[in-house]
CSV table of C-alpha atoms and ligand atoms in Angstrom, one decimal:
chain,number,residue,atom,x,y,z
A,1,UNK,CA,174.2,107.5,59.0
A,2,UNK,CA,173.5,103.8,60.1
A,3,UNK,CA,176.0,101.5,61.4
A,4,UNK,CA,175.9,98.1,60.2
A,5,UNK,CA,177.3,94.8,61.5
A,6,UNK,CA,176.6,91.8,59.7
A,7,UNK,CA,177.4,89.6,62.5
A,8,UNK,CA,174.0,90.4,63.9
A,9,UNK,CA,172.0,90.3,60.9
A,10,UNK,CA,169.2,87.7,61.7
A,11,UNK,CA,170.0,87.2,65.9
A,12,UNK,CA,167.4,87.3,67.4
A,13,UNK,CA,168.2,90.7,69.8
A,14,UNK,CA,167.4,90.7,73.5
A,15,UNK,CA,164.8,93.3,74.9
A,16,UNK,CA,164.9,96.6,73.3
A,17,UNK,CA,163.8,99.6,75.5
A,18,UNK,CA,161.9,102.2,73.2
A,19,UNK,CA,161.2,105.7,73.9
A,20,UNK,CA,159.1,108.5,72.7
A,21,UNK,CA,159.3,112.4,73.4
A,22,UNK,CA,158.2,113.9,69.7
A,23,UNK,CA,155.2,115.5,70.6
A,24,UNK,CA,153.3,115.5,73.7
A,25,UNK,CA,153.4,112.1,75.1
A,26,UNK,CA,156.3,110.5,76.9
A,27,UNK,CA,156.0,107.2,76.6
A,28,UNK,CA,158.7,104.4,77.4
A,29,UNK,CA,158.1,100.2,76.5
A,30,UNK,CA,160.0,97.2,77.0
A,31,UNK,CA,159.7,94.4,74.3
A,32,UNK,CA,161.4,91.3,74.2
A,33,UNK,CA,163.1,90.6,70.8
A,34,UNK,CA,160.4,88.0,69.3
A,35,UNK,CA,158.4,91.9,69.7
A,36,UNK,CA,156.5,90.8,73.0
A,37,UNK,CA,154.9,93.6,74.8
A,38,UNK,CA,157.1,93.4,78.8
A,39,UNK,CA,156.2,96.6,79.9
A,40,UNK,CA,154.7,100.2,79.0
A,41,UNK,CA,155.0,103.3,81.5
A,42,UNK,CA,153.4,106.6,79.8
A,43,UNK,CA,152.5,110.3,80.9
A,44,UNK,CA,150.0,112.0,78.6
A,45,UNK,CA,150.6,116.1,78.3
A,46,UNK,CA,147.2,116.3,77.6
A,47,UNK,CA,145.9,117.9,80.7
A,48,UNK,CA,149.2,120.5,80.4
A,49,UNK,CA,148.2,121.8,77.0
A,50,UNK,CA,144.8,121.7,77.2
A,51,UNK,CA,144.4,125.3,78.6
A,52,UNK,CA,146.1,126.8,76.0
A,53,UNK,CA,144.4,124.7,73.3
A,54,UNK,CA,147.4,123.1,71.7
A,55,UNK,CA,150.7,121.7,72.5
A,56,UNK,CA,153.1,124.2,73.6
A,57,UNK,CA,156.5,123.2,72.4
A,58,UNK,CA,158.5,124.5,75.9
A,59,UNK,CA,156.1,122.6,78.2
A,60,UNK,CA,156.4,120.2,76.2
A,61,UNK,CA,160.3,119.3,76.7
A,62,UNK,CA,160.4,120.5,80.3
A,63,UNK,CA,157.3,117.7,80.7
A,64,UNK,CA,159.4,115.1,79.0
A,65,UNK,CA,162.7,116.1,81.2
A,66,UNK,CA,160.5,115.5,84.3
A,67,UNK,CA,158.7,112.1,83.8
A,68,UNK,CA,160.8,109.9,81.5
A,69,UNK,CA,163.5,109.0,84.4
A,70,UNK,CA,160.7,107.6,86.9
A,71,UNK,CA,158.7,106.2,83.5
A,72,UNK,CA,161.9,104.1,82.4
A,73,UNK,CA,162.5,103.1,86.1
A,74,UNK,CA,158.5,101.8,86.1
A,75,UNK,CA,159.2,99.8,83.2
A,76,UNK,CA,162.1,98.1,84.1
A,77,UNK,CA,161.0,97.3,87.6
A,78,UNK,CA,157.5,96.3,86.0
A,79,UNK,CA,159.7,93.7,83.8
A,80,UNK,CA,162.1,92.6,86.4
A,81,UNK,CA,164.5,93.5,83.8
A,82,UNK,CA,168.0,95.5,84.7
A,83,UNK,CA,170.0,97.3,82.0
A,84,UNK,CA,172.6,94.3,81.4
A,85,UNK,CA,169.8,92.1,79.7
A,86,UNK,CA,168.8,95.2,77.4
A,87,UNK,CA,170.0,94.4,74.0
A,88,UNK,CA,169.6,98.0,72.9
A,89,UNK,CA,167.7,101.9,73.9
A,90,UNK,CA,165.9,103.0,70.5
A,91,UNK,CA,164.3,106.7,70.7
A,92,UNK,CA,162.5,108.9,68.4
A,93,UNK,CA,165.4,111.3,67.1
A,94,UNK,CA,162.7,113.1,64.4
A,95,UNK,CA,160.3,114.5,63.3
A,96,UNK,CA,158.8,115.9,65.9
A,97,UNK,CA,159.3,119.0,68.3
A,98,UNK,CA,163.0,119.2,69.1
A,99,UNK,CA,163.1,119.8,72.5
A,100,UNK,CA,161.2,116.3,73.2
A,101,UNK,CA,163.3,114.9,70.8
A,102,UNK,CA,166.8,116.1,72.6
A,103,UNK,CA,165.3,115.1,76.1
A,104,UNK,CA,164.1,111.5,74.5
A,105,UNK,CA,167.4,111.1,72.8
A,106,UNK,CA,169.8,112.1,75.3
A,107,UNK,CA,168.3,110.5,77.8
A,108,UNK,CA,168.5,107.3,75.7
A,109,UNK,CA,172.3,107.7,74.4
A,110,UNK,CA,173.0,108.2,78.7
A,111,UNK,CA,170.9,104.3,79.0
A,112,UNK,CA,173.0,103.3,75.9
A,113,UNK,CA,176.6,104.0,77.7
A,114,UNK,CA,175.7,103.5,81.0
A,115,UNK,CA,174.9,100.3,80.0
A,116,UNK,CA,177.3,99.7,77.1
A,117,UNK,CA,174.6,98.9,74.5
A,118,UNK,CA,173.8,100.2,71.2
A,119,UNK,CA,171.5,103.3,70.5
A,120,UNK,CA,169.1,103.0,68.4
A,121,UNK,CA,167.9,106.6,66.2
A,122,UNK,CA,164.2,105.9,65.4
A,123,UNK,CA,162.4,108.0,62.5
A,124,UNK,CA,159.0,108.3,64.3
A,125,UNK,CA,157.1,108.1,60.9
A,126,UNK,CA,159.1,104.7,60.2
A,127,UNK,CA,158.1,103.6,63.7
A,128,UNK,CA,154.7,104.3,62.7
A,129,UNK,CA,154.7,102.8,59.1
A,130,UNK,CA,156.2,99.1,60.9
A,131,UNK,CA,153.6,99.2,64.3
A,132,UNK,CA,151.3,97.1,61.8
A,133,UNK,CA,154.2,94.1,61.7
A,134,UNK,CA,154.3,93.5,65.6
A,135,UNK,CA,153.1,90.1,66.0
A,136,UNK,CA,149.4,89.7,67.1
A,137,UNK,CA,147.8,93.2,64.9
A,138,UNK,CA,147.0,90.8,61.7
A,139,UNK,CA,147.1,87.1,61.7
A,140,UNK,CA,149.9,85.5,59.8
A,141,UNK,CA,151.8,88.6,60.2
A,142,UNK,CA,152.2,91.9,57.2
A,143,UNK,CA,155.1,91.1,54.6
A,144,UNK,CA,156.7,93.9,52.6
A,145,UNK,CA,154.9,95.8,50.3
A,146,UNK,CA,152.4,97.7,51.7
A,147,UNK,CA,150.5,101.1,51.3
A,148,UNK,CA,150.6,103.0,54.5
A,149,UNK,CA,148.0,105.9,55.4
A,150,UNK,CA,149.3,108.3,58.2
A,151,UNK,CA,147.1,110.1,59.7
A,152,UNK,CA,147.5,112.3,62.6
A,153,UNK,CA,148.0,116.0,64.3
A,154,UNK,CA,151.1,116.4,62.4
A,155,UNK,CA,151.1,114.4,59.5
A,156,UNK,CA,149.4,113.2,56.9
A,157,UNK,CA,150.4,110.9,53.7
A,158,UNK,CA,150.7,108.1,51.6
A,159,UNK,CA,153.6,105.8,51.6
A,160,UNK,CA,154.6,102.3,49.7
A,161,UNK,CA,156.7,100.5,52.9
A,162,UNK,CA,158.8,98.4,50.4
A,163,UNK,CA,161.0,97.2,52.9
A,164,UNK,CA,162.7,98.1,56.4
A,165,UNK,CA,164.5,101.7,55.4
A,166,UNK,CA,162.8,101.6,51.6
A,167,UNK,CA,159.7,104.0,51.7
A,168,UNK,CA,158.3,105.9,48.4
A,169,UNK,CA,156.4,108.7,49.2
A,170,UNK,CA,153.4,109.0,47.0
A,171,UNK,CA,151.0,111.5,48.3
A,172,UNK,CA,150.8,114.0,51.0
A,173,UNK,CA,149.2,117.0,52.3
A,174,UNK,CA,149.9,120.4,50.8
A,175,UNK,CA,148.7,122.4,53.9
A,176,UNK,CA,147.3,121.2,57.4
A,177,UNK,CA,147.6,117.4,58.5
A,178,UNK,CA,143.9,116.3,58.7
A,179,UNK,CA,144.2,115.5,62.8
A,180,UNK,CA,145.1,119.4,62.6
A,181,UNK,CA,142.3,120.1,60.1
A,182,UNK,CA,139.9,118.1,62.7
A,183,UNK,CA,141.3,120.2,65.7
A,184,UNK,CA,140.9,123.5,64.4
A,185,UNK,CA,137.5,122.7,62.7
A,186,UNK,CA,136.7,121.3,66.6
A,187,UNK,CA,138.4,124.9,67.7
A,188,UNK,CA,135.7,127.0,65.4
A,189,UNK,CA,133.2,125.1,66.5
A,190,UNK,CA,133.9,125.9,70.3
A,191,UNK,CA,134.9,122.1,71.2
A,192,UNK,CA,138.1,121.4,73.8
A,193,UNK,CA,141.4,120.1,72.5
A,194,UNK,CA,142.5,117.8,71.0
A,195,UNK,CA,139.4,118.3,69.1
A,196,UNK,CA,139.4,115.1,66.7
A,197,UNK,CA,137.4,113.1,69.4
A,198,UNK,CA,134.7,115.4,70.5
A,199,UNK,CA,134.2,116.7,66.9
A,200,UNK,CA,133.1,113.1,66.3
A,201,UNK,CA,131.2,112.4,69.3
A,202,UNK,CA,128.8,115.9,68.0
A,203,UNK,CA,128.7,114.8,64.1
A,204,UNK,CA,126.9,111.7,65.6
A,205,UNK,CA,123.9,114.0,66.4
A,206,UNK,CA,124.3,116.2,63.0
A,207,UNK,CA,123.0,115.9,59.4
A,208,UNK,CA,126.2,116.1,57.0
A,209,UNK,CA,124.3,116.8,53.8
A,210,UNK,CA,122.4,119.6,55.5
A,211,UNK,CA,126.0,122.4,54.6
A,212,UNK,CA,127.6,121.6,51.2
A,213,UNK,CA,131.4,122.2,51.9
A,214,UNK,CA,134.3,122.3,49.6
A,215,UNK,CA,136.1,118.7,49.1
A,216,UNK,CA,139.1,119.6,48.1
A,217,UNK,CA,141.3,118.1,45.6
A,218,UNK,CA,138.4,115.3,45.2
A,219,UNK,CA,138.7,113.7,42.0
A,220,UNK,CA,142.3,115.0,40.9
A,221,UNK,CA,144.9,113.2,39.9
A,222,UNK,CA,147.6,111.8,42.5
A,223,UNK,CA,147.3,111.1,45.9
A,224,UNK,CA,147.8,114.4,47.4
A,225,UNK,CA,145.3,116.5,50.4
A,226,UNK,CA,144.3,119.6,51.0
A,227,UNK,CA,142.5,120.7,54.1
A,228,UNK,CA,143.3,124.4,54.1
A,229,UNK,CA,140.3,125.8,52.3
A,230,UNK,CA,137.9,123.6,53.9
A,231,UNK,CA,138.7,125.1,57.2
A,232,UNK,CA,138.2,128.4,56.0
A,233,UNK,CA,134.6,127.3,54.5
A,234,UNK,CA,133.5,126.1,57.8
A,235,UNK,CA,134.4,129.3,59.2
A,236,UNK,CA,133.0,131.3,56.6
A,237,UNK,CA,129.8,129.2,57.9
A,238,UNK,CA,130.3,129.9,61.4
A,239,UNK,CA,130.3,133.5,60.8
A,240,UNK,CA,127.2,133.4,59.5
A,241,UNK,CA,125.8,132.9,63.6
A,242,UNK,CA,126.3,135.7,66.1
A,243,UNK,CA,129.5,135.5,67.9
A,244,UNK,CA,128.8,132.9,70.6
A,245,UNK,CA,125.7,132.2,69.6
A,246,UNK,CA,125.7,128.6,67.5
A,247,UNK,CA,122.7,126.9,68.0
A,248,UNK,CA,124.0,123.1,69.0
A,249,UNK,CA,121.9,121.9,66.1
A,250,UNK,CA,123.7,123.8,63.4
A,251,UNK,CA,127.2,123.5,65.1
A,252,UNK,CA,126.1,119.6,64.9
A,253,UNK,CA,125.3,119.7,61.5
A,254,UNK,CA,128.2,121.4,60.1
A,255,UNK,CA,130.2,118.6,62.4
A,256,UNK,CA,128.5,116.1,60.4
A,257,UNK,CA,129.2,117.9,57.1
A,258,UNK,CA,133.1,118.2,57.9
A,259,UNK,CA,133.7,114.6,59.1
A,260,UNK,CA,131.8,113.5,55.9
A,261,UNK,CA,133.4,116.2,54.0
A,262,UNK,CA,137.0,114.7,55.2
A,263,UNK,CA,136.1,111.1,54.7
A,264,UNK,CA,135.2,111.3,51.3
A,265,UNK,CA,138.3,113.0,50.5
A,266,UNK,CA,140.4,110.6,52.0
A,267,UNK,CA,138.4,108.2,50.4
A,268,UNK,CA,138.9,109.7,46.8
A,269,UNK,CA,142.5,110.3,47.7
A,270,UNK,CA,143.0,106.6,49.0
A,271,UNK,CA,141.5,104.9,46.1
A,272,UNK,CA,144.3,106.8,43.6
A,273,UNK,CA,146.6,105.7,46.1
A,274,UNK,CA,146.0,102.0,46.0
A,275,UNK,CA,145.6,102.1,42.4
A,276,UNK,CA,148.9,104.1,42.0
A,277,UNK,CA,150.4,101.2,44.7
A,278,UNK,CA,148.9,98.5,42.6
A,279,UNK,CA,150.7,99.4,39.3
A,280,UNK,CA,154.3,99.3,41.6
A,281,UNK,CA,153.9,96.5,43.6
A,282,UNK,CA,151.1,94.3,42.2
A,283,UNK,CA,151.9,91.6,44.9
A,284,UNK,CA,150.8,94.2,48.0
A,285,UNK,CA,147.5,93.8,49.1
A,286,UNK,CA,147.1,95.5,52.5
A,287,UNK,CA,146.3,99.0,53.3
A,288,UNK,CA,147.5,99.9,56.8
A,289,UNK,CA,146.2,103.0,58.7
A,290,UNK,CA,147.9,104.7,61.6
A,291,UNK,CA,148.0,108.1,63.3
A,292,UNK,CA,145.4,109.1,65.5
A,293,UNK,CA,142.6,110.0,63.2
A,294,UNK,CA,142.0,106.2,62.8
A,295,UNK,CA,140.3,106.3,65.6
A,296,UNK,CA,137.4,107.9,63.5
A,297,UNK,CA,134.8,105.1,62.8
A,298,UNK,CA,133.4,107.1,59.4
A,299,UNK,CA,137.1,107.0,58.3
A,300,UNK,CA,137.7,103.6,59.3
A,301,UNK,CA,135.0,102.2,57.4
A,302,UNK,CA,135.2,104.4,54.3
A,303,UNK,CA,139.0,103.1,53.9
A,304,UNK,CA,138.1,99.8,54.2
A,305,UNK,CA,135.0,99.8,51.8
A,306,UNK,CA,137.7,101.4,49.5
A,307,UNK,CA,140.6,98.3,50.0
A,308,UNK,CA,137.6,95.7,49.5
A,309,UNK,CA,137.1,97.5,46.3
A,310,UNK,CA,140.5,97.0,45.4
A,311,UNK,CA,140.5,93.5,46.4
A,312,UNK,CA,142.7,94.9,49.5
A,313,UNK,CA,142.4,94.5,52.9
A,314,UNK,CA,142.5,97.1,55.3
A,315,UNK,CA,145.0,96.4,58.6
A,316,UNK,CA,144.1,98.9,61.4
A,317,UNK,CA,146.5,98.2,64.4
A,318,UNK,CA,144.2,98.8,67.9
A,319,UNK,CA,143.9,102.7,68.8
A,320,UNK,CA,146.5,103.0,71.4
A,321,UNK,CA,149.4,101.5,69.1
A,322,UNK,CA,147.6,103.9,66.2
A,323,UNK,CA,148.6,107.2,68.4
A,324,UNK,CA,152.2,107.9,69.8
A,325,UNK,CA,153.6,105.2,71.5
A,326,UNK,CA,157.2,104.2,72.7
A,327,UNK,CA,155.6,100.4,71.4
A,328,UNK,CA,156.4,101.3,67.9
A,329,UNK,CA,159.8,102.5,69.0
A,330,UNK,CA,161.0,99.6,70.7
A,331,UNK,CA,159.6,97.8,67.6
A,332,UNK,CA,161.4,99.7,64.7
A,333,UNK,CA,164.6,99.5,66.9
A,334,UNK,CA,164.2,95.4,66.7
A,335,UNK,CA,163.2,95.3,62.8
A,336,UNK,CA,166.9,97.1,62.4
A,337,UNK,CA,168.2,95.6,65.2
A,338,UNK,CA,167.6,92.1,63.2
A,339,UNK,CA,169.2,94.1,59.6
A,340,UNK,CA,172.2,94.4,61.9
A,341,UNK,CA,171.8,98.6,62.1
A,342,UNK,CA,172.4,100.6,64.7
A,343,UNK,CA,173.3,104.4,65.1
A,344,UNK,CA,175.8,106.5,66.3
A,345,UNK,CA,176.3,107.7,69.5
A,346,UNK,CA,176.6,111.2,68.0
A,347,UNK,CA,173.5,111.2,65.8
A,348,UNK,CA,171.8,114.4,66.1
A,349,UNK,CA,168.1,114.4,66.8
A,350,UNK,CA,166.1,116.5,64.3
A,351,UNK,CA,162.7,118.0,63.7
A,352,UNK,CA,162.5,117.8,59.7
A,353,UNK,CA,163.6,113.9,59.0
A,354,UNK,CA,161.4,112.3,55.6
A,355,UNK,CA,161.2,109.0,55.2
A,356,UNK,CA,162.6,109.2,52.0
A,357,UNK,CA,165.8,110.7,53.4
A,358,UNK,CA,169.1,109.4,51.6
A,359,UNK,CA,170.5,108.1,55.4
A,360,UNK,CA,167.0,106.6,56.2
A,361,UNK,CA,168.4,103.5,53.7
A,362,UNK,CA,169.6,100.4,55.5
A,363,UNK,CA,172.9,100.4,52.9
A,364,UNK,CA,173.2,104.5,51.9
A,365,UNK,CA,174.5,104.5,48.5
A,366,UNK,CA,178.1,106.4,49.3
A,367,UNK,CA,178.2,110.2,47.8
B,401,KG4,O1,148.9,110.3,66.3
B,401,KG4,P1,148.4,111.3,67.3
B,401,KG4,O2,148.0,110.8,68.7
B,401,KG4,O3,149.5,112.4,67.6
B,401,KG4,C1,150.2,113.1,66.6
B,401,KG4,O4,149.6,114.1,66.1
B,401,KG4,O5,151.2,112.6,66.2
B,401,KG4,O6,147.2,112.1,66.6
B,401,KG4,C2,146.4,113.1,67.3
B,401,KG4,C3,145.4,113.7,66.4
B,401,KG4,C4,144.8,114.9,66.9
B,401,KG4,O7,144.8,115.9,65.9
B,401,KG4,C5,143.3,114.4,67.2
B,401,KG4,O8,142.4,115.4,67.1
B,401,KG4,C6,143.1,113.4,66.1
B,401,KG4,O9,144.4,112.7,66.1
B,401,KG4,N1,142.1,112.4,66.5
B,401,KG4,C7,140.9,112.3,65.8
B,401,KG4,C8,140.2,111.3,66.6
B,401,KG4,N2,140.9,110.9,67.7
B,401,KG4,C9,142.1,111.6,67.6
B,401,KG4,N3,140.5,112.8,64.7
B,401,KG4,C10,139.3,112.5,64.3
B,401,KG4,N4,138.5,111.6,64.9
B,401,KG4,C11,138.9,111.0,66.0
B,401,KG4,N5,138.0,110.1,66.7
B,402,ZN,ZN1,153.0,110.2,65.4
């Protein structure tokens, strides 16, 4: 539940100090309360996961538990800022893997009293859904409504972002999250993890309309995804090679064919969406995109051919504020910072939180 104090609604707050432990990166920023980039300090897990092909949840935390004390020292030296002029520490408290999240948030609520500020419990989806407000990612700034795509390992959905703490869900995916879809499609075809990038460095070499894959869901109504069965189809394909023995032509191809296969789907999926956005909220007019997958050009420029048709435009923060980032942290702890929120010292971090969860509303409607 949120704390609020109307006395602050409005102030402009001092720096926040974000933090982010929900998955494999721990990442720690400094902004000033206007949303000014001070300072950044990250460790990537990447190379600790890598041999085993996915993040491993226990590595994970104890990764998290041994960098984020120097990483916050870093960034507070690197701004020349000490823990009196912090206004408040914001950290992911959920979703996410829940020993990250008890490292990143206990670490934070030890900052927040040592200090005597207020913490700040950050939904990491809402983080994500408000990156594309910073100021600088689209001229003139983003108001409320917009449809946000999210795209990444671990999720994947449509959401109307109606207003700080007001998010409608209106499509989302009934099986894997297409970053996952794109790793394990990368894992079949005998690329290294994460997958999503070197899957779309080989569909550059393949023909996608060489193997006719399923597309699911294309063409239904709603705004939902399935990526299950296509998975399956491309290993059915596989199989049809000697173990081992892929020829890089083919494994190209059926690249091709699943990138295409994805991008059309998300295509199909996000023209129901904006159309299904439109009839809410005919004022919104920007289509945001964030999550690590929108890194994929094919994607990129299939979403926004499908805003132009919609007489949309398509708002794509830069790649390294599209993938985890304590950034978006810092910057979801200002945007409730200026409603006047804060959180509970006692808020327990978890790994199931929606977006549409009842306490994720700036005034809960009492039970
Ligand atoms: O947002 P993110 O950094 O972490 C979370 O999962 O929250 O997203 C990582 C995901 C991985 O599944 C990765 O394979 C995928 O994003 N990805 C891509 C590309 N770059 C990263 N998928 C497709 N094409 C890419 N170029
Ligand atoms: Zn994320």
């Amino acid at each position: 539940m949120q704390r609020r104090h109307p006395e602050m609604k409005g102030a402009p707050p001092g720096p926040v100090l974000g933090i982010e432990s929900s998955c494999d990166e721990t990442a720690v920023a400094l902004l000033d309360g206007a949303g000014n980039i001070l300072a950044e300090a990250l460790h990537s897990q990447i190379g600790e996961h890598a041999p085993f092909g996915g993040v491993v949840p226990e590595v994970a935390a104890r990764a998290h538990l041994a960098t984020l004390g120097p990483l916050v020292e870093a960034a507070l030296a690197k701004a020349g800022i000490g823990g009196d002029e912090i206004a408040a520490v914001a950290a992911t408290s959920g979703p996410g893997l829940i020993g990250g999240l008890i490292v990143g948030a206990n670490f934070a609520k030890g900052l927040a009293l040592a200090w005597g500020k207020p913490f700040l419990a950050i939904n990491h989806l809402e983080a994500h859904a408000l990156t594309a407000r910073l100021p600088g990612i689209v001229s003139g700034g983003i108001d409320f409504p917009y449809l946000l795509l999210l795209v990444s390992g671990g999720h994947c959905q449509f959401v109307a972002v109606e207003a700080i703490g007001r998010y409608r869900l209106l499509g989302r995916t009934l099986d894997d999250a297409v970053g996952e879809a794109f790793d394990k499609a990368a894992k079949l075809l005998g690329l290294s993890w994460p997958g999503g990038p070197a899957l779309e460095r080989l569909a550059r070499e393949g023909n996608p309309a060489r193997i006719a894959l399923p597309r699911p869901l294309l063409g239904r109504p709603g705004c939902d995804f399935s990526f299950s069965g296509l998975k399956t189809a491309l290993a059915q394909e596989i199989a049809a090679f000697p173990p081992g023995a892929l020829p890089r032509a083919a494994a190209a191809d059926l690249a091709a064919g699943f990138q295409k296969t994805v991008t059309d789907v998300l295509a199909d999926r996000a023209d129901h969406a904006l159309t299904l956005f439109a009839e809410r909220h005919p004022g919104g007019t920007t289509l945001v995109l964030a999550g690590g997958v929108a890194a994929n050009q094919a994607i990129r420029a299939a979403l926004a051919a499908v805003a132009e048709a919609h007489g949309a435009q398509l708002a794509a923060p830069p790649l390294r504020l599209c993938t985890d980032n304590a950034v978006m942290v810092a910057w979801a702890g200002i945007e409730r910072l200026r409603c006047g929120a804060t959180s509970p010292i006692d808020h327990a971090p978890r790994p199931r939180w929606p977006l549409d969860a009842p306490d994720m509303a700036l005034d809960p409607t009492p039970a």
